[in-house]
mmCIF file of C-alpha atoms and ligand atoms in Angstrom:
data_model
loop_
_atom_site.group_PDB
_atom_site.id
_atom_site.type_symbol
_atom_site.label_atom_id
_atom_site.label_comp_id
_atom_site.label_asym_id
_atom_site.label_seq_id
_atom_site.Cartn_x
_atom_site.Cartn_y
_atom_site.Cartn_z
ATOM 1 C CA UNK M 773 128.163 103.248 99.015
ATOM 2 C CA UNK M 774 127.404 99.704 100.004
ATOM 3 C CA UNK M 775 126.416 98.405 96.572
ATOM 4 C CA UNK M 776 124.246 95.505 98.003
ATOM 5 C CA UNK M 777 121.855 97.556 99.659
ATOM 6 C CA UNK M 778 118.160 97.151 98.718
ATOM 7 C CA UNK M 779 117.056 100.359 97.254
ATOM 8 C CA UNK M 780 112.927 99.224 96.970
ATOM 9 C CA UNK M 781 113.333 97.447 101.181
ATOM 10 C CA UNK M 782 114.587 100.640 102.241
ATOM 11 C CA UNK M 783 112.148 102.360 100.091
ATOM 12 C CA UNK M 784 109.188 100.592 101.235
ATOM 13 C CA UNK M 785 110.392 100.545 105.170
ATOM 14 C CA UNK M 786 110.541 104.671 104.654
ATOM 15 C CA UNK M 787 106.809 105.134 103.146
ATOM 16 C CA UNK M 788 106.057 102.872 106.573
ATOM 17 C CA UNK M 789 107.800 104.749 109.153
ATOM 18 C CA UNK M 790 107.060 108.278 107.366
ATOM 19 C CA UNK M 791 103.905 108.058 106.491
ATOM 20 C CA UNK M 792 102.271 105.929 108.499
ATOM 21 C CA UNK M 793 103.972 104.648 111.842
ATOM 22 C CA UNK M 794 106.941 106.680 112.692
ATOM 23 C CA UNK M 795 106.653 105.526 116.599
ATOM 24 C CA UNK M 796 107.390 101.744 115.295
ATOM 25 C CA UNK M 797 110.956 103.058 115.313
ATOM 26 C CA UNK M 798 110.313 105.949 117.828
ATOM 27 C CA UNK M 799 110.435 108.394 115.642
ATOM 28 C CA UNK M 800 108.770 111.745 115.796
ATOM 29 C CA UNK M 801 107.817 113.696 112.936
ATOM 30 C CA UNK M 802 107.262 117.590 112.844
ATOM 31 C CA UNK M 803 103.287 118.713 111.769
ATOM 32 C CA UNK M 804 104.222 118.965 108.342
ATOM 33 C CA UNK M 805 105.760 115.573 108.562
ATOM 34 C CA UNK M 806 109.584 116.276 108.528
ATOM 35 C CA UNK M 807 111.990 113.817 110.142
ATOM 36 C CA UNK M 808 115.262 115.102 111.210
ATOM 37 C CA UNK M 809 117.702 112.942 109.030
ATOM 38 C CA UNK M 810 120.191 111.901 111.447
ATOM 39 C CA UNK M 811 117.680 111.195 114.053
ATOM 40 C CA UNK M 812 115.950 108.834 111.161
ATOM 41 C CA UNK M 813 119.333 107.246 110.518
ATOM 42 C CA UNK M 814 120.039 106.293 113.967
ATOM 43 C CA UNK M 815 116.308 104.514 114.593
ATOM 44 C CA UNK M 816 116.778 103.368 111.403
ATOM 45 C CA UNK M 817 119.922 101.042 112.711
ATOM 46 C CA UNK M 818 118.310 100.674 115.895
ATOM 47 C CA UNK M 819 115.772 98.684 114.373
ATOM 48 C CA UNK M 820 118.056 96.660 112.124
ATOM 49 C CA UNK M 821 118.239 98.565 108.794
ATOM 50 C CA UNK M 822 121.832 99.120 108.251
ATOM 51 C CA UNK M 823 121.711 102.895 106.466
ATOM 52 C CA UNK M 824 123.786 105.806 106.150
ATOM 53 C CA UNK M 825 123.461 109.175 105.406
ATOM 54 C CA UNK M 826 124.740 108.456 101.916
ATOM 55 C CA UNK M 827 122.796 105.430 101.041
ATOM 56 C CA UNK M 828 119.491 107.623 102.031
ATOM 57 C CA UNK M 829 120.403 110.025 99.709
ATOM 58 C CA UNK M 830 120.908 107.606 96.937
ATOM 59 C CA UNK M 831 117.270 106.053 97.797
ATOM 60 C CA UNK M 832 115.695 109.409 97.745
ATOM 61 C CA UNK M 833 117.230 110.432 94.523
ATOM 62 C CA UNK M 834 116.864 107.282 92.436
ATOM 63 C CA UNK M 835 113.258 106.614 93.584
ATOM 64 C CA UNK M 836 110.781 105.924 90.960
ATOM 65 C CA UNK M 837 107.884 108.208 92.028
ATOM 66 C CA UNK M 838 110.300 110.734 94.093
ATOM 67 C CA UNK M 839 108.201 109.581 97.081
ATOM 68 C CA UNK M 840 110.956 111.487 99.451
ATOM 69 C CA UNK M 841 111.919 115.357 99.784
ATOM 70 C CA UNK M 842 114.701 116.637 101.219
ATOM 71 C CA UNK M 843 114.246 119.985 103.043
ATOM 72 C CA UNK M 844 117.362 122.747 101.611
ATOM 73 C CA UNK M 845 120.015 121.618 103.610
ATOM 74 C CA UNK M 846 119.079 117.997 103.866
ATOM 75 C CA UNK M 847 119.149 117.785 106.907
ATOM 76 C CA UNK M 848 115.227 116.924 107.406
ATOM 77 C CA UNK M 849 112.687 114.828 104.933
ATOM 78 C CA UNK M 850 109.311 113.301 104.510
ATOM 79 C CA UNK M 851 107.378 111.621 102.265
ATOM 80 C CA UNK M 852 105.570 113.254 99.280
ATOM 81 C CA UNK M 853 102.246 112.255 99.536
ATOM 82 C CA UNK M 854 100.204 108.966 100.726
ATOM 83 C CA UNK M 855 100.174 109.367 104.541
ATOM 84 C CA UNK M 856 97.646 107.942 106.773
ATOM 85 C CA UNK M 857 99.001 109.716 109.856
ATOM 86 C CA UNK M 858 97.471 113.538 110.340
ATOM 87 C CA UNK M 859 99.829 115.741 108.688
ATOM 88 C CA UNK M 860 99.557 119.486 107.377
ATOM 89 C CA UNK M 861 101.379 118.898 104.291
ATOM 90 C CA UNK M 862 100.417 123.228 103.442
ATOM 91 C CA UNK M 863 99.352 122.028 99.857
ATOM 92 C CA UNK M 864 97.954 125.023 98.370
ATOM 93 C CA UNK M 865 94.487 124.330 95.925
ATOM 94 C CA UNK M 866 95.230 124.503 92.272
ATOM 95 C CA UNK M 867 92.952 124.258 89.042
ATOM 96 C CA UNK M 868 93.345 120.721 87.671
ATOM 97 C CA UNK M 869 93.197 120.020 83.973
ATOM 98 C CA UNK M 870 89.684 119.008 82.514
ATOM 99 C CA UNK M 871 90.495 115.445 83.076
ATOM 100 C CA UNK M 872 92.330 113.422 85.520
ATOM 101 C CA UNK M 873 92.403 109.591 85.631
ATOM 102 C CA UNK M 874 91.986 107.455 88.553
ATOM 103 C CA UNK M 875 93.226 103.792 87.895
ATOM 104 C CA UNK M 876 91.709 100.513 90.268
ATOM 105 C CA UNK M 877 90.307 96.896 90.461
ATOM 106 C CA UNK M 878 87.238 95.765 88.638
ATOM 107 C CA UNK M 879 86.126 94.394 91.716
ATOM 108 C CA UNK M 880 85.709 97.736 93.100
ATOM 109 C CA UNK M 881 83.989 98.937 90.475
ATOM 110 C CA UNK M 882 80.285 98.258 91.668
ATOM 111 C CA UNK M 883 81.144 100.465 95.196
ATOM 112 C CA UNK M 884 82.883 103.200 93.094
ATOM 113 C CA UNK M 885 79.727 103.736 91.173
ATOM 114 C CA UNK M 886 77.880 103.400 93.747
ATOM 115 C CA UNK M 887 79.607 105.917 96.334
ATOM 116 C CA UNK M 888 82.279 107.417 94.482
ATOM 117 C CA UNK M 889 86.018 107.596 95.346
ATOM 118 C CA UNK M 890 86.786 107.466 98.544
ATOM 119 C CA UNK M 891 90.315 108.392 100.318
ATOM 120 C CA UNK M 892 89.958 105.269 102.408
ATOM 121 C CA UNK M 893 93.175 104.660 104.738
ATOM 122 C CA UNK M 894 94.957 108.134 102.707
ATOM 123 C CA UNK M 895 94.571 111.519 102.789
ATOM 124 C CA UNK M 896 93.145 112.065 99.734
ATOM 125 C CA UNK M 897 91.760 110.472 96.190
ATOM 126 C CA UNK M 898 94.870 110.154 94.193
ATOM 127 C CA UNK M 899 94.537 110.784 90.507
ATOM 128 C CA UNK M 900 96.956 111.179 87.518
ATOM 129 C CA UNK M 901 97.425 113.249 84.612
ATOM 130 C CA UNK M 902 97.996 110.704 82.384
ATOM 131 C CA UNK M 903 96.530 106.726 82.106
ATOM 132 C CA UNK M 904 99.890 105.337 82.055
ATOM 133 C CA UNK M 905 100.184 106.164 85.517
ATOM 134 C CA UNK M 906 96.969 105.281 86.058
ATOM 135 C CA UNK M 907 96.890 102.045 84.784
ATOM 136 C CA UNK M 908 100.183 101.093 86.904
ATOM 137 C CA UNK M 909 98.361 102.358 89.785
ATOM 138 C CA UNK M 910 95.582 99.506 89.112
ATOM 139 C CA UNK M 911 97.310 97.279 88.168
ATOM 140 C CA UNK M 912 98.623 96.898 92.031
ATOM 141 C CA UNK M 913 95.163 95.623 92.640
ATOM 142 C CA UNK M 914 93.708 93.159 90.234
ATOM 143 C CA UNK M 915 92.335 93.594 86.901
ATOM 144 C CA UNK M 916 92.262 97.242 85.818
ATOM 145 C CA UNK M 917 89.388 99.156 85.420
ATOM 146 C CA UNK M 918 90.452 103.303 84.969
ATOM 147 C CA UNK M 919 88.279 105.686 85.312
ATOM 148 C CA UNK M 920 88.021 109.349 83.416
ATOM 149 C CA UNK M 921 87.000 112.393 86.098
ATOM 150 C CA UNK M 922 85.551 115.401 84.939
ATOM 151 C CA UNK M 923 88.156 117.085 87.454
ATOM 152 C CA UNK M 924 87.547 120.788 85.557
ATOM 153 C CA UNK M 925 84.032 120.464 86.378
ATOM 154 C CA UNK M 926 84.328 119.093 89.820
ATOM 155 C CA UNK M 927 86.783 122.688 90.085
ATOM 156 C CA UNK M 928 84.081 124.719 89.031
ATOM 157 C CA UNK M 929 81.787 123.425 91.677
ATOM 158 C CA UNK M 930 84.103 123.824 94.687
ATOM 159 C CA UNK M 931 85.515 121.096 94.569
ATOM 160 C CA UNK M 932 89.685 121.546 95.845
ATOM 161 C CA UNK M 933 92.383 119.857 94.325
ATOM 162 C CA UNK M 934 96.318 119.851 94.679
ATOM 163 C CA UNK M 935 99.316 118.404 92.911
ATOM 164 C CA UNK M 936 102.011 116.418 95.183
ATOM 165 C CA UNK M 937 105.427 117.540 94.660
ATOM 166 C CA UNK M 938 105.912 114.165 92.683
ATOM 167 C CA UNK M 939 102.619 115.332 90.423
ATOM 168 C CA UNK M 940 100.061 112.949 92.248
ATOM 169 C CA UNK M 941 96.579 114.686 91.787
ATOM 170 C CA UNK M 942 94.705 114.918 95.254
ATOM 171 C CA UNK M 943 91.340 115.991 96.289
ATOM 172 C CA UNK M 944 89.236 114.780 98.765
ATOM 173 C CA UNK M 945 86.637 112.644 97.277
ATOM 174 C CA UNK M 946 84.798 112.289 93.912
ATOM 175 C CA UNK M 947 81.742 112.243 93.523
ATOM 176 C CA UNK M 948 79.847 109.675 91.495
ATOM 177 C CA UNK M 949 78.599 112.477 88.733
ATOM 178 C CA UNK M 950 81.970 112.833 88.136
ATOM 179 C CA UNK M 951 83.170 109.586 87.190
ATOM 180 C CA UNK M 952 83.149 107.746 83.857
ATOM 181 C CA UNK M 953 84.603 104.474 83.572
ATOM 182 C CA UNK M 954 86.682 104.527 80.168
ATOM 183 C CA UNK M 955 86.186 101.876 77.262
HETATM 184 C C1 HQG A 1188 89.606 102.078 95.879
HETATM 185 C C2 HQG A 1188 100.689 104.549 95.050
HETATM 186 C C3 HQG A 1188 85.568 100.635 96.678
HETATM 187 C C4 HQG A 1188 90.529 102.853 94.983
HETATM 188 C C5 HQG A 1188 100.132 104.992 93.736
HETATM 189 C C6 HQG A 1188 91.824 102.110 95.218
HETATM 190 C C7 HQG A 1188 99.166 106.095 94.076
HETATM 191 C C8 HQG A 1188 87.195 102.213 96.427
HETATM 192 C C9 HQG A 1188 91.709 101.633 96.660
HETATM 193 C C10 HQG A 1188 98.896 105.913 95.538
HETATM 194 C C11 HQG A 1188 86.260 103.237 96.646
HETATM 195 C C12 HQG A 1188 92.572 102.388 97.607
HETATM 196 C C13 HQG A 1188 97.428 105.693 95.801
HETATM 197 C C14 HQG A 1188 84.919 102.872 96.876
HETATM 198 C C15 HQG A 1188 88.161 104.152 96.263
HETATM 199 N N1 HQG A 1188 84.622 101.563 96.880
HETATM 200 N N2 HQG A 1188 86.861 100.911 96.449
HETATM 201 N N3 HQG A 1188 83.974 103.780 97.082
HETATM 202 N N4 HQG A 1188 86.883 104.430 96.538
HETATM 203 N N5 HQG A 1188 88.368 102.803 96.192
HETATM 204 O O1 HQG A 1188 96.369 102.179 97.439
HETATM 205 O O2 HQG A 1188 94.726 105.337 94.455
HETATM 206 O O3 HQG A 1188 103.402 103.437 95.794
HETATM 207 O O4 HQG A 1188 94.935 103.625 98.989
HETATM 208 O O5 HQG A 1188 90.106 102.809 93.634
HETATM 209 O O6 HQG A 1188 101.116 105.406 92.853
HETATM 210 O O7 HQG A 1188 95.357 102.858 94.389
HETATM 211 O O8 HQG A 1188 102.118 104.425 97.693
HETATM 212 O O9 HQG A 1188 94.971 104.134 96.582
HETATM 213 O O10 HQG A 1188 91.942 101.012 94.359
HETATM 214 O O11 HQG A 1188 99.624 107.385 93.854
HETATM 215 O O12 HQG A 1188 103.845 105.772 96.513
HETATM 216 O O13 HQG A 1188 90.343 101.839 97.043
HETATM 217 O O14 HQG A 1188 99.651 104.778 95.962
HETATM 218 O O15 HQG A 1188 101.807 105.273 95.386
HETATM 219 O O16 HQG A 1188 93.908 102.005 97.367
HETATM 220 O O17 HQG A 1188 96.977 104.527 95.135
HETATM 221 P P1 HQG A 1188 95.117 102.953 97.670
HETATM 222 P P2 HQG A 1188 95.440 104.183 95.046
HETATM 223 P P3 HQG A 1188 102.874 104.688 96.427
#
């Protein structure tokens, strides 16, 4: 294992190629998003990221939010959730708990109230089970505002919701009856 490598570069260089633009590095991905690993790991040199198999593994399996899979045999992966390219990720709907919690910028506040949350660039709304979570996931914008969803309710109505493999909340949008900001 080459000790110096930068686990949150490669990281961040994977969520860009495998969820949003694969053909920077010409790679293709399958319809449910699946790289083959060793083609990954030669584009990935190509384009100046020194990585082997190993060292992939190693930034897979000590990242934070487990933003990678590995298919059985390793020998394909993708990223979790947060893709802007059209994937079918074959998330199946589940019922969510009564709340979920939805963490973002005070400056979007006004626009959240006023047309509720929107996927924008994503797939989907991403919520969380719990306002820890939440709160780090606002934080990456400004000063945090979170915000409490009636996500039972929103069930009940039709509303479809699935949980990520790393237990990100999706669902297409929420609508503004829905949404209470907390405190
Ligand atoms: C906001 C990270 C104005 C929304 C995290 C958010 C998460 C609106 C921003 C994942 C709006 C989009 C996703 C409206 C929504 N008016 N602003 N109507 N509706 N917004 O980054 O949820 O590190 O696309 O509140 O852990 O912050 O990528 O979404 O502030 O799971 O693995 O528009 O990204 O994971 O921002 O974060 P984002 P997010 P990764």
């Amino acid at each position: 294992m080459n000790k110096k490598i930068n686990t949150t570069r490669v990281s961040k260089f994977l969520s860009f190629v495998l969820r949003h633009h694969p053909e920077k590095i010409n790679l293709t991905l399958d319809q449910q998003g699946w790289a083959e690993v060793t083609d990954l790991v030669e584009k990935l040199n190509n384009h100046g990221m020194t990585i082997n198999r190993e060292t992939l593994e190693h930034v897979v399996a000590t990242n934070t939010k487990k933003r990678f899979t590995f298919n059985e045999d390793h020998s394909k992966i993708r990223a979790n959730q947060g893709h802007s390219i059209k994937i079918d990720h074959g998330f199946v709907p589940i019922e969510p708990p009564e709340f979920l919690y939805h963490g973002t910028a005070k400056r979007f506040l006004s626009s959240i109230l006023a047309s509720g949350l929107e996927k924008r660039n994503r797939h989907h709304v991403h919520l969380s089970a719990d306002l820890k979570t939440a709160s780090e996931v606002g934080r990456r914008h400004g000063k945090l505002v979170l915000l409490s969803i009636r996500s039972l309710d929103m069930h009940k109505a039709g509303f479809e919701f699935f949980l990520s493999e790393n237990k990100v909340w999706l669902t297409d949008h929420v609508p503004v009856k829905y949404i209470q900001k907390k405190g």
